mmCIF file of C-alpha atoms in Angstrom:
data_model
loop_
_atom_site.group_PDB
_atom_site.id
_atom_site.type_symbol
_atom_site.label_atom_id
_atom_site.label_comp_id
_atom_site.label_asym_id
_atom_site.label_seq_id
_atom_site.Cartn_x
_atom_site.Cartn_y
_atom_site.Cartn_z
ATOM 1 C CA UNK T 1 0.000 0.000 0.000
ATOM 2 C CA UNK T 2 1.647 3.143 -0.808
ATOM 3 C CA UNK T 3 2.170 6.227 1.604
ATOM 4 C CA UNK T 4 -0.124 8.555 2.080
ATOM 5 C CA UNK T 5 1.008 12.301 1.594
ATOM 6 C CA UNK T 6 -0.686 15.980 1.667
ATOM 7 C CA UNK T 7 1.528 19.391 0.019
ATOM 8 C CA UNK T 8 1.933 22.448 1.999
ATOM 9 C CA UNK T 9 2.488 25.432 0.260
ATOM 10 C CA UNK T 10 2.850 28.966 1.464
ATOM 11 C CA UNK T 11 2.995 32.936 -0.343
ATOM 12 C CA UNK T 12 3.556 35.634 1.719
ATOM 13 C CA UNK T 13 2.508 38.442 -0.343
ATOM 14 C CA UNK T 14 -1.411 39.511 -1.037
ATOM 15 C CA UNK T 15 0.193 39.922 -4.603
ATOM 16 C CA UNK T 16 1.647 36.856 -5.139
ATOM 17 C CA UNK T 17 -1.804 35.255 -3.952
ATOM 18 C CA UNK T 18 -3.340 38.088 -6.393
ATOM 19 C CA UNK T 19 -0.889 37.067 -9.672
ATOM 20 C CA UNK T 20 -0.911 33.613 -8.885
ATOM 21 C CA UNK T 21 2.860 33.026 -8.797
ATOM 22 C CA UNK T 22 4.217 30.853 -6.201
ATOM 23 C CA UNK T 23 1.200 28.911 -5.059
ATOM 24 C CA UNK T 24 0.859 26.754 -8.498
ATOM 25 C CA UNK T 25 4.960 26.323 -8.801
ATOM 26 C CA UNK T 26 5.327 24.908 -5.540
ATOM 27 C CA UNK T 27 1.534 22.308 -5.733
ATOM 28 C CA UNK T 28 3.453 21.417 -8.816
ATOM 29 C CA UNK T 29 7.043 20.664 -7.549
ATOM 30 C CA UNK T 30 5.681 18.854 -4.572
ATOM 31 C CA UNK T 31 3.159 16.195 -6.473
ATOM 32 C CA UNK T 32 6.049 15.505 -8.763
ATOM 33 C CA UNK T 33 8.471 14.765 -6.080
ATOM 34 C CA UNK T 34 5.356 12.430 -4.608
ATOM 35 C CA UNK T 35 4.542 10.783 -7.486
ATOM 36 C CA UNK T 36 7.910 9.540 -8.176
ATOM 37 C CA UNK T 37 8.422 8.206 -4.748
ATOM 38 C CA UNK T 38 4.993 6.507 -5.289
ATOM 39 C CA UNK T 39 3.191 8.724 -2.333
ATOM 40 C CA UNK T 40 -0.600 8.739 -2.505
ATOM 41 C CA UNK T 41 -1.825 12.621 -2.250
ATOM 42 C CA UNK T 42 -4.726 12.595 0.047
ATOM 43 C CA UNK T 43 -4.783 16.685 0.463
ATOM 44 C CA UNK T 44 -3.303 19.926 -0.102
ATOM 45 C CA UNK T 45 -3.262 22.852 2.568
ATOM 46 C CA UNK T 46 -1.872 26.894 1.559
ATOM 47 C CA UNK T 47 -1.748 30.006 3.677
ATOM 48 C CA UNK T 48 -2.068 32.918 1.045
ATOM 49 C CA UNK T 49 -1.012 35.814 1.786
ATOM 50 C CA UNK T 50 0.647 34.543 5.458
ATOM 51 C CA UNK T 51 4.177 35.295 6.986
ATOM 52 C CA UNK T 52 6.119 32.772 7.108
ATOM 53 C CA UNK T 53 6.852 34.161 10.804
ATOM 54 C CA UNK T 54 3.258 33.721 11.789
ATOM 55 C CA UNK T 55 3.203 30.080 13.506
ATOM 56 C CA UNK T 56 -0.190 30.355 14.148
ATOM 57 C CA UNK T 57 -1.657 30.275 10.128
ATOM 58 C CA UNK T 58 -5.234 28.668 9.388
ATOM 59 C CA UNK T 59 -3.758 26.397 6.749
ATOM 60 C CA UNK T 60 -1.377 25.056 9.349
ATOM 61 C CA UNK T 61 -4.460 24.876 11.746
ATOM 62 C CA UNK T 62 -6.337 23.167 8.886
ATOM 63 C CA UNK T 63 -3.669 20.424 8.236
ATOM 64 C CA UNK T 64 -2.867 19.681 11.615
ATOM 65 C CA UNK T 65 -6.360 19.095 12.789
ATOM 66 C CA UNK T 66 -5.827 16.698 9.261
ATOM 67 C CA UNK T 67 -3.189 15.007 10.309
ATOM 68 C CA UNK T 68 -4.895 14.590 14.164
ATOM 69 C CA UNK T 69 -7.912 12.266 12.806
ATOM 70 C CA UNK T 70 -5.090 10.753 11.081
ATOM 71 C CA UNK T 71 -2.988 9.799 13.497
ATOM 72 C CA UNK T 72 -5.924 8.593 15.752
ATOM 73 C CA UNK T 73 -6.419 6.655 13.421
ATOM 74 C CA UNK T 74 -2.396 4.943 13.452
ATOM 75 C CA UNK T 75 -2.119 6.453 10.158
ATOM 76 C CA UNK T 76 0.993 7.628 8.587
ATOM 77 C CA UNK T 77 1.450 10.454 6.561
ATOM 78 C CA UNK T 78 4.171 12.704 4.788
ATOM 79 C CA UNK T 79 3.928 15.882 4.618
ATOM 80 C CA UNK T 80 5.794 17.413 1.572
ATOM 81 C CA UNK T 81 6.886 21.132 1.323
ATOM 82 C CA UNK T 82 8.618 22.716 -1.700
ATOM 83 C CA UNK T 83 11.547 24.260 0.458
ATOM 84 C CA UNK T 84 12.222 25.025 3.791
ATOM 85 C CA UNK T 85 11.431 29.146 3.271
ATOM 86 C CA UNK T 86 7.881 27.951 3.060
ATOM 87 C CA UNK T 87 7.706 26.287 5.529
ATOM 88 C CA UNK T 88 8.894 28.727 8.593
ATOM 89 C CA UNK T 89 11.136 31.837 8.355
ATOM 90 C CA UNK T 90 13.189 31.120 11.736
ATOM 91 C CA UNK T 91 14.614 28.216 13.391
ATOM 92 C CA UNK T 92 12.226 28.077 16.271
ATOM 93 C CA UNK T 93 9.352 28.358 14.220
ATOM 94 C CA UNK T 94 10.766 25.895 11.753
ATOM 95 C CA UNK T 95 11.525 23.359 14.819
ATOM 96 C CA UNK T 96 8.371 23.955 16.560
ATOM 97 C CA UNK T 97 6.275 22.820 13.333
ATOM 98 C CA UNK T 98 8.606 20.047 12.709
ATOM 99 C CA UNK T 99 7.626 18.821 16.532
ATOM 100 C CA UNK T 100 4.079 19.153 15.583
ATOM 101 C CA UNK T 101 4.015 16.930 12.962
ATOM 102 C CA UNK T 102 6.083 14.106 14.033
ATOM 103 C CA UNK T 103 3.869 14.345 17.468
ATOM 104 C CA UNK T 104 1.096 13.680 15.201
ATOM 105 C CA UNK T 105 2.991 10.459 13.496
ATOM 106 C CA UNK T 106 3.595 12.305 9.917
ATOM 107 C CA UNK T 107 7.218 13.392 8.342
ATOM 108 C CA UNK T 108 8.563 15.685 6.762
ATOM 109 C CA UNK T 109 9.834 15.767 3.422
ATOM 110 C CA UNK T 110 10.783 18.333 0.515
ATOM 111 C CA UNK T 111 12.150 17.780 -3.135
ATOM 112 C CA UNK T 112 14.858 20.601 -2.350
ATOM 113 C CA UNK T 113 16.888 19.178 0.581
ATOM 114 C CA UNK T 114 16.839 15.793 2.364
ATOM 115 C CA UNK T 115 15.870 16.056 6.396
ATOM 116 C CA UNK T 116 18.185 13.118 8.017
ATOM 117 C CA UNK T 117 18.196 12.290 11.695
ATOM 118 C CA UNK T 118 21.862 12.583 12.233
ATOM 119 C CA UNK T 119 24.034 15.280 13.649
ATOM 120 C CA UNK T 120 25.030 16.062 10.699
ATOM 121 C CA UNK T 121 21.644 16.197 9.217
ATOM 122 C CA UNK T 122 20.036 18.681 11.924
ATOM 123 C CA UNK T 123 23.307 21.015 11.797
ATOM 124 C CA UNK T 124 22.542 21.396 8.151
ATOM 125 C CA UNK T 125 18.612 21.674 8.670
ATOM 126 C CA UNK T 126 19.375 24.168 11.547
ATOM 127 C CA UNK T 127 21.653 26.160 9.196
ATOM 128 C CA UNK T 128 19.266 26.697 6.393
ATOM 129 C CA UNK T 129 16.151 27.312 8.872
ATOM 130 C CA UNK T 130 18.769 29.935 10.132
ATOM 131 C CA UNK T 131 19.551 31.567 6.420
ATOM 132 C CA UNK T 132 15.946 32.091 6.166
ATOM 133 C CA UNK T 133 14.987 33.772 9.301
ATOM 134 C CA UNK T 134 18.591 36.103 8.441
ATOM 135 C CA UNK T 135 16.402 36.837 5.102
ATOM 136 C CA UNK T 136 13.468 37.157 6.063
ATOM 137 C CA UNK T 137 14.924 40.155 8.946
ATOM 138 C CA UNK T 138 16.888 41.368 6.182
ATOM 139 C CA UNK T 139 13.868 41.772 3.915
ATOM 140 C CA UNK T 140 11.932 43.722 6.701
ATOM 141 C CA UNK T 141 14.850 46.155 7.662
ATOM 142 C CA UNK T 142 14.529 46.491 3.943
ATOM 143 C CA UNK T 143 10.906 47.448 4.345
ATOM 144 C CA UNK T 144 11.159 49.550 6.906
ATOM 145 C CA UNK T 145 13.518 51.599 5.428
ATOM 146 C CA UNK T 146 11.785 52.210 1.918
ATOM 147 C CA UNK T 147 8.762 52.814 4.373
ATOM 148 C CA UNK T 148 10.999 55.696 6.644
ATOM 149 C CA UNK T 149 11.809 57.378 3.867
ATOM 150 C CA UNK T 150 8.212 57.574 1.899
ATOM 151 C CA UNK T 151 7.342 59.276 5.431
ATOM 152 C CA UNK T 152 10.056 61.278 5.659
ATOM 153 C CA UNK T 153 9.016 62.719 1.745
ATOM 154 C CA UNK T 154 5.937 62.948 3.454
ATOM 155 C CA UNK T 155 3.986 60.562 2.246
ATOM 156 C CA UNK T 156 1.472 58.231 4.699
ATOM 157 C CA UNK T 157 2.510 54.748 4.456
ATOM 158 C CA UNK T 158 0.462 52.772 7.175
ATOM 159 C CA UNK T 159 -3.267 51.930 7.214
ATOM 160 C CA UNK T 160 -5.369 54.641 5.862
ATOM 161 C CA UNK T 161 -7.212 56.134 8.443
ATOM 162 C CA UNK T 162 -10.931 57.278 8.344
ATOM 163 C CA UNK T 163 -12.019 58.940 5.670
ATOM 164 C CA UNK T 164 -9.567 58.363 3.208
ATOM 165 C CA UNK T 165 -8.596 55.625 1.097
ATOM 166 C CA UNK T 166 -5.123 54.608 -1.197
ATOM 167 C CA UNK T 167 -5.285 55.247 -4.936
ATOM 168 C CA UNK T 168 -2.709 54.577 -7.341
ATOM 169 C CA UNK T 169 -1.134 57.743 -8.947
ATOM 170 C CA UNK T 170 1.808 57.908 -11.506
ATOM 171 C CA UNK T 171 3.658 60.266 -9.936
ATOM 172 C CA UNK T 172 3.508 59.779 -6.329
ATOM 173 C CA UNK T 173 2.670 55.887 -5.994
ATOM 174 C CA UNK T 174 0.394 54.547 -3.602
ATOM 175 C CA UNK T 175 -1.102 57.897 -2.393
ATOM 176 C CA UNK T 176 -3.883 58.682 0.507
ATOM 177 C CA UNK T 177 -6.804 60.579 -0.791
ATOM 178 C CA UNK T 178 -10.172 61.527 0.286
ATOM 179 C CA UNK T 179 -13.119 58.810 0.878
ATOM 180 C CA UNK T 180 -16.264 60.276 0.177
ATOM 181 C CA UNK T 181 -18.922 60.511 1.731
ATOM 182 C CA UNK T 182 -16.441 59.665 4.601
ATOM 183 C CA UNK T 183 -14.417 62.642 4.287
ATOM 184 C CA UNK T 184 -16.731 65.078 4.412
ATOM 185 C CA UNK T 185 -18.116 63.620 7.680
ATOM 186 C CA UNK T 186 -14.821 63.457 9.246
ATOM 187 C CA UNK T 187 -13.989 66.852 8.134
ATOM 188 C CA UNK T 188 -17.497 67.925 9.620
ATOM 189 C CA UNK T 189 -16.773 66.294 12.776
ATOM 190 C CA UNK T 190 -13.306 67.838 13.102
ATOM 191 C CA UNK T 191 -14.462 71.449 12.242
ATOM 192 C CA UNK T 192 -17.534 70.847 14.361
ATOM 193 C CA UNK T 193 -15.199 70.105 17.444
ATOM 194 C CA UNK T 194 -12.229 73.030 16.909
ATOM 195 C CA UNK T 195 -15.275 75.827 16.702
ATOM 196 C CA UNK T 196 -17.105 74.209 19.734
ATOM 197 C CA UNK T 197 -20.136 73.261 18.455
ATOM 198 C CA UNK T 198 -19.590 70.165 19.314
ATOM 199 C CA UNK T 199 -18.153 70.671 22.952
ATOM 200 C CA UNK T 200 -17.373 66.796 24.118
ATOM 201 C CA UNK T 201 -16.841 63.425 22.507
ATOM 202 C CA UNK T 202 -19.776 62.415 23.240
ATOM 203 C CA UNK T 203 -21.250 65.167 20.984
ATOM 204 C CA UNK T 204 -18.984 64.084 18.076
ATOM 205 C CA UNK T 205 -19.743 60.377 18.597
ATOM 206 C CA UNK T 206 -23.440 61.150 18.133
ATOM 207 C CA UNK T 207 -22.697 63.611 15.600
ATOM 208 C CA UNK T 208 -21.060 60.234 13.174
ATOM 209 C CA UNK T 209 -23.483 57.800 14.167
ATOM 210 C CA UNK T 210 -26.444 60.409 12.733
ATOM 211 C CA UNK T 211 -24.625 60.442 9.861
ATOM 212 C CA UNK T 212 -24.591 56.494 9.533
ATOM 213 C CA UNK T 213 -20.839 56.644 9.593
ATOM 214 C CA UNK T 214 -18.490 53.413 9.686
ATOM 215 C CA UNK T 215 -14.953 52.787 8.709
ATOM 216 C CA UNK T 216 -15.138 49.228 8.740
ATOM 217 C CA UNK T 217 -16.497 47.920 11.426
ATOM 218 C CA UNK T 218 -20.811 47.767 11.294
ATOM 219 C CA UNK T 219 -22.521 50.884 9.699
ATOM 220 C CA UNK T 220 -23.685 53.309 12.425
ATOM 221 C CA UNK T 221 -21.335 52.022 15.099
ATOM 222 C CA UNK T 222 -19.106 54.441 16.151
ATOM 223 C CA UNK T 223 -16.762 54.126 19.786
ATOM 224 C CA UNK T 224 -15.169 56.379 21.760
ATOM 225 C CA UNK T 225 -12.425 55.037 21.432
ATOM 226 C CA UNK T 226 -12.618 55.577 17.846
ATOM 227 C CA UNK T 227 -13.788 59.220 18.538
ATOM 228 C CA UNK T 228 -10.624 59.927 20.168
ATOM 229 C CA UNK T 229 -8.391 58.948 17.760
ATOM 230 C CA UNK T 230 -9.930 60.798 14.974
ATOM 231 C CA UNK T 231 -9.666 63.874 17.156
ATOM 232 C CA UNK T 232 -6.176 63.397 17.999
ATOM 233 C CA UNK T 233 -4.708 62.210 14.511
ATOM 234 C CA UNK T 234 -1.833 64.230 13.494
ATOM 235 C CA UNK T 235 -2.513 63.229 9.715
ATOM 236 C CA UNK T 236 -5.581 64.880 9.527
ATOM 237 C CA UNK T 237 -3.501 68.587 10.120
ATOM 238 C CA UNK T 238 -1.533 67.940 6.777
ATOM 239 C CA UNK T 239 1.274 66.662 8.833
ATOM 240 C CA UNK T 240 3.436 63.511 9.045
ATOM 241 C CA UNK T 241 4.986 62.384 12.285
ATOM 242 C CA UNK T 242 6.384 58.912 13.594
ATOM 243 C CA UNK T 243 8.147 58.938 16.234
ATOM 244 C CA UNK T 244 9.176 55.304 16.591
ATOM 245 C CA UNK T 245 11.319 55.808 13.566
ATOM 246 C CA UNK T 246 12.681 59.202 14.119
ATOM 247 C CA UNK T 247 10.733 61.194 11.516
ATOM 248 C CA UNK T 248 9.607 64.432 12.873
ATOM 249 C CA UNK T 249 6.659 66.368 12.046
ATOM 250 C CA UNK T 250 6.808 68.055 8.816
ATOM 251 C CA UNK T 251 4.449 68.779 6.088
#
């Protein structure tokens, strides 16, 4: 009877997911490398769109609970990955999944390196779960330093705050503009407050729920909590500010 496998593949990029590349490469590289050991494929699992630093991913979720009825079951299984980036992108992440699935009487196996339980076989596992977590830290100092330097040109690079929205422009790039009707509201509720017509919070959270407002939560809820950070928001002066990075307030 031949051995039962499932693929795990992982993108980490909305866009990749989006485009398509990535996800269909690695199904494909991991059936062929089953099929030619003789493996039965009894199901695939993906996170799209997931870091590979985020342990907890619903795909994982999905094929350990898999792999549970499985193994209460005395069943074997492999689990085949396309290469060891997809799989985690540090070496306690990458050990603490391994764990999982031998607790849960599967292995792990991948057409790009060979995982042997020697010495010599974990030192070289250890090194290459190492080489990704150094990429995947250099990629984000990467990130955040594209992303410090948008701000510092003054450009908003976060999550778009309430009332506006990111459109594409040719010139500038991803660029925040106004969401209307949501704009106008906000801009309402701010002018509203700074004359005193509206004298508390409480005033300006009734003032947005009478206009039906929502950002994304349900339509006509509005918090206090939400209140007070519209009030407060430096972006909404024309100015850019983020401290945690060192970039003053400028225009």
């Amino acid at each position: 009877m031949p051995k039962k496998a499932v693929i795990y593949y992982r993108v980490s990029s909305q866009r990749q997911v989006d485009e398509g590349h990535g996800m269909d490469g690695q199904e494909h590289m991991c059936r062929v490398y089953a099929e030619a050991r003789g493996y039965e494929i009894i199901g695939k699992f993906g996170d799209e769109g997931v870091s590979g630093g985020v342990v907890d991913r619903p795909g994982m979720r999905k094929m350990l609970n898999f792999l549970d009825e499985r193994s209460a079951k005395q069943q074997e299984t492999v689990v085949v990955i396309d290469d060891i980036k997809r799989w985690a992108r540090d070496i306690e992440g990458h050990f603490a999944l391994k764990t999982s699935i031998s607790s849960r009487n599967a292995t792990l196996e991948s057409p790009t390196m060979k995982f042997e339980d020697t010495p010599e076989g974990k030192f070289v596992e250890t090194v290459l779960a190492g080489a990704a977590e150094l990429e995947r830290n250099q990629n984000q100092k990467q990130v955040c330093r594209r992303m410090k330097a948008r701000l510092q040109a003054g450009y908003w690079c976060f999550d778009n705050p309430p009332g506006y929205t990111y459109t594409k422009d040719s010139v500038h790039g991803k660029l925040l503009t106004p969401d209307e009707p949501k704009a106008s509201v906000i801009k309402e509720a701010l002018e509203g407050f700074a004359s005193g017509k509206y004298h508390t919070r409480e005033d300006v959270r009734q003032f947005l729920i009478s206009k039906q407002f929502t950002h994304r939560g349900k339509k006509g809820a509005v918090y206090t909590e939400q209140v007070t950070r519209i009030l407060t928001r430096v972006l909404y002066t024309g100015y850019v500010e983020y401290s945690k990075w060192g970039v003053d307030l400028h225009k």
